[in-house]
JSON list of C-alpha atoms and ligand atoms in Angstrom, two decimals:
[
{"chain": "A", "resi": 1, "resn": "MET", "atom": "CA", "xyz": [-37.99, -108.42, 38.65]},
{"chain": "A", "resi": 2, "resn": "GLU", "atom": "CA", "xyz": [-40.23, -106.42, 38.73]},
{"chain": "A", "resi": 3, "resn": "LEU", "atom": "CA", "xyz": [-40.95, -103.24, 36.73]},
{"chain": "A", "resi": 4, "resn": "LYS", "atom": "CA", "xyz": [-41.31, -101.17, 39.70]},
{"chain": "A", "resi": 5, "resn": "GLU", "atom": "CA", "xyz": [-37.64, -102.21, 40.89]},
{"chain": "A", "resi": 6, "resn": "SER", "atom": "CA", "xyz": [-35.75, -101.80, 37.77]},
{"chain": "A", "resi": 7, "resn": "LYS", "atom": "CA", "xyz": [-33.81, -99.47, 36.29]},
{"chain": "A", "resi": 8, "resn": "THR", "atom": "CA", "xyz": [-35.86, -100.01, 32.90]},
{"chain": "A", "resi": 9, "resn": "LYS", "atom": "CA", "xyz": [-39.13, -98.14, 35.11]},
{"chain": "A", "resi": 10, "resn": "GLU", "atom": "CA", "xyz": [-36.34, -94.68, 35.27]},
{"chain": "A", "resi": 11, "resn": "ASN", "atom": "CA", "xyz": [-35.36, -95.16, 31.19]},
{"chain": "A", "resi": 12, "resn": "LEU", "atom": "CA", "xyz": [-38.89, -95.43, 30.26]},
{"chain": "A", "resi": 13, "resn": "MET", "atom": "CA", "xyz": [-39.88, -92.21, 32.32]},
{"chain": "A", "resi": 14, "resn": "ARG", "atom": "CA", "xyz": [-36.39, -90.62, 30.72]},
{"chain": "A", "resi": 15, "resn": "ALA", "atom": "CA", "xyz": [-37.37, -91.81, 27.89]},
{"chain": "A", "resi": 16, "resn": "PHE", "atom": "CA", "xyz": [-40.46, -90.26, 27.97]},
{"chain": "A", "resi": 17, "resn": "ALA", "atom": "CA", "xyz": [-39.02, -87.19, 29.27]},
{"chain": "A", "resi": 18, "resn": "GLY", "atom": "CA", "xyz": [-36.73, -86.83, 26.01]},
{"chain": "A", "resi": 19, "resn": "GLU", "atom": "CA", "xyz": [-39.48, -88.00, 23.37]},
{"chain": "A", "resi": 20, "resn": "SER", "atom": "CA", "xyz": [-41.54, -84.87, 24.68]},
{"chain": "A", "resi": 21, "resn": "GLN", "atom": "CA", "xyz": [-38.68, -82.48, 24.42]},
{"chain": "A", "resi": 22, "resn": "ALA", "atom": "CA", "xyz": [-37.85, -83.61, 21.28]},
{"chain": "A", "resi": 23, "resn": "ARG", "atom": "CA", "xyz": [-41.34, -83.33, 20.00]},
{"chain": "A", "resi": 24, "resn": "ASN", "atom": "CA", "xyz": [-41.15, -79.33, 21.99]},
{"chain": "A", "resi": 25, "resn": "ARG", "atom": "CA", "xyz": [-37.95, -78.40, 20.32]},
{"chain": "A", "resi": 26, "resn": "TYR", "atom": "CA", "xyz": [-38.89, -79.84, 16.72]},
{"chain": "A", "resi": 27, "resn": "THR", "atom": "CA", "xyz": [-42.25, -77.93, 16.95]},
{"chain": "A", "resi": 28, "resn": "PHE", "atom": "CA", "xyz": [-39.93, -74.45, 17.92]},
{"chain": "A", "resi": 29, "resn": "ALA", "atom": "CA", "xyz": [-37.36, -75.43, 14.74]},
{"chain": "A", "resi": 30, "resn": "ALA", "atom": "CA", "xyz": [-41.04, -75.79, 12.79]},
{"chain": "A", "resi": 31, "resn": "GLU", "atom": "CA", "xyz": [-41.80, -72.50, 13.63]},
{"chain": "A", "resi": 32, "resn": "LEU", "atom": "CA", "xyz": [-38.61, -71.16, 13.15]},
{"chain": "A", "resi": 33, "resn": "ALA", "atom": "CA", "xyz": [-38.56, -72.75, 9.52]},
{"chain": "A", "resi": 34, "resn": "MET", "atom": "CA", "xyz": [-42.12, -71.04, 8.74]},
{"chain": "A", "resi": 35, "resn": "GLN", "atom": "CA", "xyz": [-40.56, -67.74, 9.72]},
{"chain": "A", "resi": 36, "resn": "ASN", "atom": "CA", "xyz": [-37.63, -67.74, 7.59]},
{"chain": "A", "resi": 37, "resn": "ASN", "atom": "CA", "xyz": [-39.61, -69.06, 4.50]},
{"chain": "A", "resi": 38, "resn": "LEU", "atom": "CA", "xyz": [-38.73, -72.84, 4.53]},
{"chain": "A", "resi": 39, "resn": "TYR", "atom": "CA", "xyz": [-42.21, -74.61, 4.25]},
{"chain": "A", "resi": 40, "resn": "VAL", "atom": "CA", "xyz": [-40.44, -77.84, 3.65]},
{"chain": "A", "resi": 41, "resn": "ILE", "atom": "CA", "xyz": [-38.08, -77.81, 6.36]},
{"chain": "A", "resi": 42, "resn": "LYS", "atom": "CA", "xyz": [-40.99, -76.85, 8.57]},
{"chain": "A", "resi": 43, "resn": "LYS", "atom": "CA", "xyz": [-42.54, -80.35, 7.46]},
{"chain": "A", "resi": 44, "resn": "VAL", "atom": "CA", "xyz": [-39.73, -82.09, 8.01]},
{"chain": "A", "resi": 45, "resn": "PHE", "atom": "CA", "xyz": [-39.67, -80.97, 11.70]},
{"chain": "A", "resi": 46, "resn": "ASP", "atom": "CA", "xyz": [-43.68, -81.62, 11.95]},
{"chain": "A", "resi": 47, "resn": "LEU", "atom": "CA", "xyz": [-43.23, -85.06, 10.54]},
{"chain": "A", "resi": 48, "resn": "THR", "atom": "CA", "xyz": [-40.52, -85.39, 13.37]},
{"chain": "A", "resi": 49, "resn": "ALA", "atom": "CA", "xyz": [-42.30, -84.01, 16.31]},
{"chain": "A", "resi": 50, "resn": "SER", "atom": "CA", "xyz": [-45.49, -85.98, 15.39]},
{"chain": "A", "resi": 51, "resn": "GLN", "atom": "CA", "xyz": [-43.54, -89.05, 15.67]},
{"chain": "A", "resi": 52, "resn": "GLU", "atom": "CA", "xyz": [-41.34, -88.24, 18.86]},
{"chain": "A", "resi": 53, "resn": "LYS", "atom": "CA", "xyz": [-45.10, -87.91, 20.54]},
{"chain": "A", "resi": 54, "resn": "GLU", "atom": "CA", "xyz": [-45.69, -91.34, 19.45]},
{"chain": "A", "resi": 55, "resn": "HIS", "atom": "CA", "xyz": [-42.78, -92.21, 20.72]},
{"chain": "A", "resi": 56, "resn": "ALA", "atom": "CA", "xyz": [-43.40, -91.46, 23.78]},
{"chain": "A", "resi": 57, "resn": "GLU", "atom": "CA", "xyz": [-47.04, -92.65, 23.93]},
{"chain": "A", "resi": 58, "resn": "VAL", "atom": "CA", "xyz": [-45.25, -96.08, 23.39]},
{"chain": "A", "resi": 59, "resn": "PHE", "atom": "CA", "xyz": [-42.72, -95.92, 26.50]},
{"chain": "A", "resi": 60, "resn": "TYR", "atom": "CA", "xyz": [-45.32, -93.85, 28.59]},
{"chain": "A", "resi": 61, "resn": "SER", "atom": "CA", "xyz": [-47.68, -96.90, 27.75]},
{"chain": "A", "resi": 62, "resn": "TYR", "atom": "CA", "xyz": [-45.39, -99.48, 30.15]},
{"chain": "A", "resi": 63, "resn": "LEU", "atom": "CA", "xyz": [-45.87, -96.88, 32.87]},
{"chain": "A", "resi": 64, "resn": "LYS", "atom": "CA", "xyz": [-49.62, -97.65, 33.60]},
{"chain": "A", "resi": 65, "resn": "GLU", "atom": "CA", "xyz": [-49.02, -99.82, 36.73]},
{"chain": "A", "resi": 66, "resn": "PHE", "atom": "CA", "xyz": [-47.25, -96.75, 38.59]},
{"chain": "A", "resi": 67, "resn": "GLU", "atom": "CA", "xyz": [-51.01, -94.68, 37.84]},
{"chain": "A", "resi": 68, "resn": "GLY", "atom": "CA", "xyz": [-51.19, -91.99, 40.42]},
{"chain": "A", "resi": 69, "resn": "MET", "atom": "CA", "xyz": [-47.67, -92.10, 41.75]},
{"chain": "A", "resi": 70, "resn": "GLU", "atom": "CA", "xyz": [-44.19, -90.21, 40.53]},
{"chain": "A", "resi": 71, "resn": "ILE", "atom": "CA", "xyz": [-41.16, -91.47, 38.93]},
{"chain": "A", "resi": 72, "resn": "ALA", "atom": "CA", "xyz": [-38.13, -89.59, 39.65]},
{"chain": "A", "resi": 73, "resn": "VAL", "atom": "CA", "xyz": [-35.11, -89.40, 37.33]},
{"chain": "A", "resi": 74, "resn": "ASP", "atom": "CA", "xyz": [-32.02, -87.95, 36.51]},
{"chain": "A", "resi": 75, "resn": "GLY", "atom": "CA", "xyz": [-30.77, -86.52, 32.96]},
{"chain": "A", "resi": 76, "resn": "SER", "atom": "CA", "xyz": [-29.26, -84.62, 30.93]},
{"chain": "A", "resi": 77, "resn": "TYR", "atom": "CA", "xyz": [-31.03, -82.91, 28.14]},
{"chain": "A", "resi": 78, "resn": "PRO", "atom": "CA", "xyz": [-29.77, -80.37, 25.50]},
{"chain": "A", "resi": 79, "resn": "VAL", "atom": "CA", "xyz": [-30.40, -76.77, 25.00]},
{"chain": "A", "resi": 80, "resn": "ASN", "atom": "CA", "xyz": [-30.39, -75.72, 21.33]},
{"chain": "A", "resi": 81, "resn": "THR", "atom": "CA", "xyz": [-32.31, -72.15, 21.41]},
{"chain": "A", "resi": 82, "resn": "GLU", "atom": "CA", "xyz": [-30.04, -70.94, 18.74]},
{"chain": "A", "resi": 83, "resn": "LYS", "atom": "CA", "xyz": [-32.42, -69.07, 15.90]},
{"chain": "A", "resi": 84, "resn": "THR", "atom": "CA", "xyz": [-31.04, -70.26, 12.45]},
{"chain": "A", "resi": 85, "resn": "VAL", "atom": "CA", "xyz": [-32.66, -73.25, 10.86]},
{"chain": "A", "resi": 86, "resn": "GLU", "atom": "CA", "xyz": [-29.23, -74.68, 10.14]},
{"chain": "A", "resi": 87, "resn": "LYS", "atom": "CA", "xyz": [-28.18, -74.98, 13.58]},
{"chain": "A", "resi": 88, "resn": "GLN", "atom": "CA", "xyz": [-31.42, -76.42, 14.30]},
{"chain": "A", "resi": 89, "resn": "LEU", "atom": "CA", "xyz": [-30.97, -79.39, 11.75]},
{"chain": "A", "resi": 90, "resn": "GLN", "atom": "CA", "xyz": [-27.71, -79.60, 13.00]},
{"chain": "A", "resi": 91, "resn": "HIS", "atom": "CA", "xyz": [-28.45, -80.29, 16.78]},
{"chain": "A", "resi": 92, "resn": "ALA", "atom": "CA", "xyz": [-31.55, -82.23, 15.02]},
{"chain": "A", "resi": 93, "resn": "LEU", "atom": "CA", "xyz": [-28.93, -84.79, 13.77]},
{"chain": "A", "resi": 94, "resn": "GLU", "atom": "CA", "xyz": [-26.74, -84.63, 16.85]},
{"chain": "A", "resi": 95, "resn": "ASN", "atom": "CA", "xyz": [-29.27, -85.49, 19.25]},
{"chain": "A", "resi": 96, "resn": "GLU", "atom": "CA", "xyz": [-30.97, -88.03, 17.53]},
{"chain": "A", "resi": 97, "resn": "THR", "atom": "CA", "xyz": [-27.60, -89.82, 16.12]},
{"chain": "A", "resi": 98, "resn": "LYS", "atom": "CA", "xyz": [-26.56, -89.44, 20.14]},
{"chain": "A", "resi": 99, "resn": "GLU", "atom": "CA", "xyz": [-30.11, -91.20, 20.98]},
{"chain": "A", "resi": 100, "resn": "ALA", "atom": "CA", "xyz": [-30.24, -94.08, 18.42]},
{"chain": "A", "resi": 101, "resn": "ASP", "atom": "CA", "xyz": [-26.78, -95.09, 18.72]},
{"chain": "A", "resi": 102, "resn": "GLU", "atom": "CA", "xyz": [-26.26, -94.72, 23.00]},
{"chain": "A", "resi": 103, "resn": "VAL", "atom": "CA", "xyz": [-28.89, -94.09, 25.13]},
{"chain": "A", "resi": 104, "resn": "TYR", "atom": "CA", "xyz": [-31.95, -96.27, 23.31]},
{"chain": "A", "resi": 105, "resn": "ARG", "atom": "CA", "xyz": [-29.41, -98.91, 23.16]},
{"chain": "A", "resi": 106, "resn": "SER", "atom": "CA", "xyz": [-27.86, -99.16, 26.49]},
{"chain": "A", "resi": 107, "resn": "PHE", "atom": "CA", "xyz": [-31.75, -99.05, 27.39]},
{"chain": "A", "resi": 108, "resn": "GLY", "atom": "CA", "xyz": [-32.41, -101.72, 25.91]},
{"chain": "A", "resi": 109, "resn": "ASP", "atom": "CA", "xyz": [-29.61, -103.88, 26.76]},
{"chain": "A", "resi": 110, "resn": "ILE", "atom": "CA", "xyz": [-30.29, -103.18, 30.60]},
{"chain": "A", "resi": 111, "resn": "ALA", "atom": "CA", "xyz": [-34.08, -104.01, 29.74]},
{"chain": "A", "resi": 112, "resn": "LEU", "atom": "CA", "xyz": [-32.92, -107.07, 28.83]},
{"chain": "A", "resi": 113, "resn": "ASP", "atom": "CA", "xyz": [-30.99, -107.73, 31.35]},
{"chain": "A", "resi": 114, "resn": "GLU", "atom": "CA", "xyz": [-33.36, -107.36, 33.75]},
{"chain": "A", "resi": 115, "resn": "GLY", "atom": "CA", "xyz": [-36.00, -109.55, 31.83]},
{"chain": "A", "resi": 116, "resn": "PHE", "atom": "CA", "xyz": [-37.96, -106.87, 30.01]},
{"chain": "A", "resi": 117, "resn": "ASN", "atom": "CA", "xyz": [-37.93, -108.24, 26.38]},
{"chain": "A", "resi": 118, "resn": "GLN", "atom": "CA", "xyz": [-40.45, -106.29, 24.58]},
{"chain": "A", "resi": 119, "resn": "ILE", "atom": "CA", "xyz": [-39.55, -103.35, 26.14]},
{"chain": "A", "resi": 120, "resn": "ALA", "atom": "CA", "xyz": [-36.24, -103.72, 25.30]},
{"chain": "A", "resi": 121, "resn": "GLY", "atom": "CA", "xyz": [-37.45, -104.61, 21.65]},
{"chain": "A", "resi": 122, "resn": "LYS", "atom": "CA", "xyz": [-38.94, -101.10, 21.77]},
{"chain": "A", "resi": 123, "resn": "PHE", "atom": "CA", "xyz": [-36.39, -99.12, 22.76]},
{"chain": "A", "resi": 124, "resn": "TYR", "atom": "CA", "xyz": [-34.26, -100.98, 19.80]},
{"chain": "A", "resi": 125, "resn": "MET", "atom": "CA", "xyz": [-36.63, -100.52, 17.40]},
{"chain": "A", "resi": 126, "resn": "ILE", "atom": "CA", "xyz": [-37.40, -96.69, 18.55]},
{"chain": "A", "resi": 127, "resn": "ALA", "atom": "CA", "xyz": [-33.47, -96.64, 17.97]},
{"chain": "A", "resi": 128, "resn": "ASP", "atom": "CA", "xyz": [-33.42, -97.23, 14.27]},
{"chain": "A", "resi": 129, "resn": "VAL", "atom": "CA", "xyz": [-36.58, -94.82, 14.02]},
{"chain": "A", "resi": 130, "resn": "GLU", "atom": "CA", "xyz": [-34.50, -92.25, 15.50]},
{"chain": "A", "resi": 131, "resn": "LYS", "atom": "CA", "xyz": [-31.36, -93.19, 12.90]},
{"chain": "A", "resi": 132, "resn": "ILE", "atom": "CA", "xyz": [-33.64, -92.55, 10.43]},
{"chain": "A", "resi": 133, "resn": "HIS", "atom": "CA", "xyz": [-34.75, -89.23, 11.64]},
{"chain": "A", "resi": 134, "resn": "ALA", "atom": "CA", "xyz": [-31.16, -88.49, 12.04]},
{"chain": "A", "resi": 135, "resn": "MET", "atom": "CA", "xyz": [-30.61, -89.14, 8.33]},
{"chain": "A", "resi": 136, "resn": "ARG", "atom": "CA", "xyz": [-33.60, -87.12, 7.67]},
{"chain": "A", "resi": 137, "resn": "PHE", "atom": "CA", "xyz": [-32.23, -84.28, 8.91]},
{"chain": "A", "resi": 138, "resn": "GLN", "atom": "CA", "xyz": [-28.59, -84.86, 8.06]},
{"chain": "A", "resi": 139, "resn": "LYS", "atom": "CA", "xyz": [-30.27, -85.19, 4.49]},
{"chain": "A", "resi": 140, "resn": "PHE", "atom": "CA", "xyz": [-31.82, -81.53, 4.56]},
{"chain": "A", "resi": 141, "resn": "ALA", "atom": "CA", "xyz": [-28.75, -79.30, 6.49]},
{"chain": "A", "resi": 142, "resn": "GLU", "atom": "CA", "xyz": [-26.34, -80.93, 3.65]},
{"chain": "A", "resi": 143, "resn": "LEU", "atom": "CA", "xyz": [-29.15, -79.30, 0.95]},
{"chain": "A", "resi": 144, "resn": "LEU", "atom": "CA", "xyz": [-29.47, -76.10, 2.68]},
{"chain": "A", "resi": 145, "resn": "LYS", "atom": "CA", "xyz": [-26.13, -75.45, 3.36]},
{"chain": "A", "resi": 146, "resn": "GLU", "atom": "CA", "xyz": [-25.35, -76.32, -0.06]},
{"chain": "A", "resi": 147, "resn": "GLY", "atom": "CA", "xyz": [-27.34, -74.25, -1.46]},
{"chain": "A", "resi": 148, "resn": "LYS", "atom": "CA", "xyz": [-29.29, -77.45, -3.22]},
{"chain": "A", "resi": 149, "resn": "LEU", "atom": "CA", "xyz": [-32.77, -77.36, -1.30]},
{"chain": "A", "resi": 150, "resn": "PHE", "atom": "CA", "xyz": [-34.23, -75.65, -4.21]},
{"chain": "A", "resi": 151, "resn": "ALA", "atom": "CA", "xyz": [-31.50, -76.03, -6.80]},
{"chain": "A", "resi": 152, "resn": "SER", "atom": "CA", "xyz": [-30.49, -78.74, -8.57]},
{"chain": "A", "resi": 153, "resn": "ASP", "atom": "CA", "xyz": [-26.89, -79.75, -10.62]},
{"chain": "A", "resi": 154, "resn": "VAL", "atom": "CA", "xyz": [-29.10, -81.63, -13.17]},
{"chain": "A", "resi": 155, "resn": "LYS", "atom": "CA", "xyz": [-32.93, -81.18, -14.63]},
{"chain": "A", "resi": 156, "resn": "THR", "atom": "CA", "xyz": [-35.12, -82.76, -11.97]},
{"chain": "A", "resi": 157, "resn": "GLY", "atom": "CA", "xyz": [-39.09, -82.87, -10.78]},
{"chain": "A", "resi": 158, "resn": "TRP", "atom": "CA", "xyz": [-39.99, -80.19, -7.75]},
{"chain": "A", "resi": 159, "resn": "MET", "atom": "CA", "xyz": [-43.01, -80.67, -6.36]},
{"chain": "A", "resi": 160, "resn": "CYS", "atom": "CA", "xyz": [-44.96, -77.91, -4.32]},
{"chain": "A", "resi": 161, "resn": "LEU", "atom": "CA", "xyz": [-46.24, -78.87, -1.08]},
{"chain": "A", "resi": 162, "resn": "ASN", "atom": "CA", "xyz": [-49.27, -76.76, -1.12]},
{"chain": "A", "resi": 163, "resn": "CYS", "atom": "CA", "xyz": [-51.06, -78.02, -4.39]},
{"chain": "A", "resi": 164, "resn": "GLY", "atom": "CA", "xyz": [-49.17, -80.71, -5.42]},
{"chain": "A", "resi": 165, "resn": "TYR", "atom": "CA", "xyz": [-48.32, -79.19, -8.48]},
{"chain": "A", "resi": 166, "resn": "VAL", "atom": "CA", "xyz": [-44.95, -80.41, -10.28]},
{"chain": "A", "resi": 167, "resn": "ILE", "atom": "CA", "xyz": [-42.62, -79.13, -12.76]},
{"chain": "A", "resi": 168, "resn": "GLU", "atom": "CA", "xyz": [-38.95, -80.54, -13.94]},
{"chain": "A", "resi": 169, "resn": "SER", "atom": "CA", "xyz": [-36.35, -77.83, -14.05]},
{"chain": "A", "resi": 170, "resn": "THR", "atom": "CA", "xyz": [-33.15, -77.24, -12.51]},
{"chain": "A", "resi": 171, "resn": "ASN", "atom": "CA", "xyz": [-34.60, -74.77, -9.59]},
{"chain": "A", "resi": 172, "resn": "ALA", "atom": "CA", "xyz": [-37.70, -74.97, -7.74]},
{"chain": "A", "resi": 173, "resn": "PRO", "atom": "CA", "xyz": [-39.35, -71.49, -9.40]},
{"chain": "A", "resi": 174, "resn": "GLN", "atom": "CA", "xyz": [-40.02, -68.75, -7.15]},
{"chain": "A", "resi": 175, "resn": "ASN", "atom": "CA", "xyz": [-43.88, -68.81, -7.01]},
{"chain": "A", "resi": 176, "resn": "CYS", "atom": "CA", "xyz": [-45.75, -72.17, -7.32]},
{"chain": "A", "resi": 177, "resn": "PRO", "atom": "CA", "xyz": [-47.43, -71.27, -10.85]},
{"chain": "A", "resi": 178, "resn": "VAL", "atom": "CA", "xyz": [-50.59, -72.76, -9.70]},
{"chain": "A", "resi": 179, "resn": "CYS", "atom": "CA", "xyz": [-50.90, -71.66, -6.64]},
{"chain": "A", "resi": 180, "resn": "ASP", "atom": "CA", "xyz": [-48.69, -68.72, -5.96]},
{"chain": "A", "resi": 181, "resn": "SER", "atom": "CA", "xyz": [-46.92, -70.91, -2.96]},
{"chain": "A", "resi": 182, "resn": "ALA", "atom": "CA", "xyz": [-43.45, -69.46, -2.54]},
{"chain": "A", "resi": 183, "resn": "GLN", "atom": "CA", "xyz": [-40.63, -71.52, -3.42]},
{"chain": "A", "resi": 184, "resn": "GLY", "atom": "CA", "xyz": [-39.58, -72.81, -0.10]},
{"chain": "A", "resi": 185, "resn": "TYR", "atom": "CA", "xyz": [-42.83, -74.57, -0.80]},
{"chain": "A", "resi": 186, "resn": "PHE", "atom": "CA", "xyz": [-40.99, -77.08, -3.36]},
{"chain": "A", "resi": 187, "resn": "VAL", "atom": "CA", "xyz": [-39.45, -80.40, -2.67]},
{"chain": "A", "resi": 188, "resn": "ARG", "atom": "CA", "xyz": [-37.28, -82.32, -4.93]},
{"chain": "A", "resi": 189, "resn": "LEU", "atom": "CA", "xyz": [-39.79, -85.11, -6.43]},
{"chain": "A", "resi": 190, "resn": "SER", "atom": "CA", "xyz": [-37.80, -87.83, -5.24]},
{"chain": "A", "resi": 191, "resn": "MET", "atom": "CA", "xyz": [-38.26, -86.48, -1.63]},
{"chain": "A", "resi": 192, "resn": "ALA", "atom": "CA", "xyz": [-41.90, -85.80, -2.03]},
{"chain": "A", "resi": 193, "resn": "PRO", "atom": "CA", "xyz": [-44.11, -87.71, 0.11]},
{"chain": "A", "resi": 194, "resn": "MET", "atom": "CA", "xyz": [-46.29, -90.56, -1.32]},
{"chain": "A", "resi": 195, "resn": "THR", "atom": "CA", "xyz": [-44.48, -89.98, -4.14]},
{"chain": "A", "resi": 196, "resn": "GLU", "atom": "CA", "xyz": [-42.96, -92.57, -7.06]},
{"chain": "A", "resi": 197, "resn": "PRO", "atom": "CA", "xyz": [-39.50, -90.85, -7.76]},
{"chain": "A", "resi": 198, "resn": "GLU", "atom": "CA", "xyz": [-39.75, -92.67, -11.40]},
{"chain": "A", "resi": 199, "resn": "MET", "atom": "CA", "xyz": [-43.52, -91.66, -11.85]},
{"chain": "A", "resi": 200, "resn": "ASP", "atom": "CA", "xyz": [-44.58, -90.34, -15.19]},
{"chain": "A", "resi": 201, "resn": "VAL", "atom": "CA", "xyz": [-46.12, -86.89, -14.28]},
{"chain": "A", "resi": 202, "resn": "PRO", "atom": "CA", "xyz": [-47.61, -84.91, -16.70]},
{"chain": "A", "resi": 203, "resn": "ARG", "atom": "CA", "xyz": [-44.52, -82.08, -17.45]},
{"chain": "A", "resi": 204, "resn": "PRO", "atom": "CA", "xyz": [-46.08, -78.71, -18.28]},
{"chain": "A", "resi": 205, "resn": "GLN", "atom": "CA", "xyz": [-43.25, -78.45, -20.96]},
{"chain": "A", "resi": 206, "resn": "ASP", "atom": "CA", "xyz": [-45.67, -80.88, -22.67]},
{"chain": "A", "resi": 207, "resn": "LEU", "atom": "CA", "xyz": [-48.67, -79.03, -23.11]},
{"chain": "A", "resi": 208, "resn": "GLY", "atom": "CA", "xyz": [-50.15, -77.89, -26.26]},
{"chain": "A", "resi": 209, "resn": "LYS", "atom": "CA", "xyz": [-47.55, -80.15, -28.21]},
{"chain": "B", "resi": 301, "resn": "FE2", "atom": "FE1", "xyz": [-38.40, -90.65, 19.32]},
{"chain": "B", "resi": 302, "resn": "FE2", "atom": "FE1", "xyz": [-35.97, -88.59, 16.75]}
]
């Protein structure tokens, strides 16, 4: 089958539209998180938004042969305009789950049926990424809901996402002792970017001993 007469052509455009919208929703949510002094959640939304852009680019790249044309599709897309970070995390988690478990799986199956194996592979692999997105949003939604975003039952490491300072404590400090960033900049060391959770970091308590 030729792509031009396939269902997959439309599904690629649907996916491009969905990814583009997700990227915008996460950018709005990142701004909302920042207004609420939750820089760490802003970073989660920013990172995810940039990954959605890459997904959009992958899907779009398969539509090259339709250069200069328009592809009409129907589709339904979420309206999530509530101005609370908790709700935005929850919606993001639900949308990612649906995208992963239903939408991209079925797009992958259709592409396979139509003989577009490479495109099917992309739908399945990106579905897996959306699952990871869902789990990441879920983790942060839970921490926020339980009041544990900056507090831990046991002593743990906290990293300032602005300057990289690490402190071991049950709570992230109100302000970073190095760069004075607010508590919202801290993330558990186990969830810090590019960091080994077991990494042996110098602790402030050791200083002067
Ligand atoms: Fe995506
Ligand atoms: Fe996603």
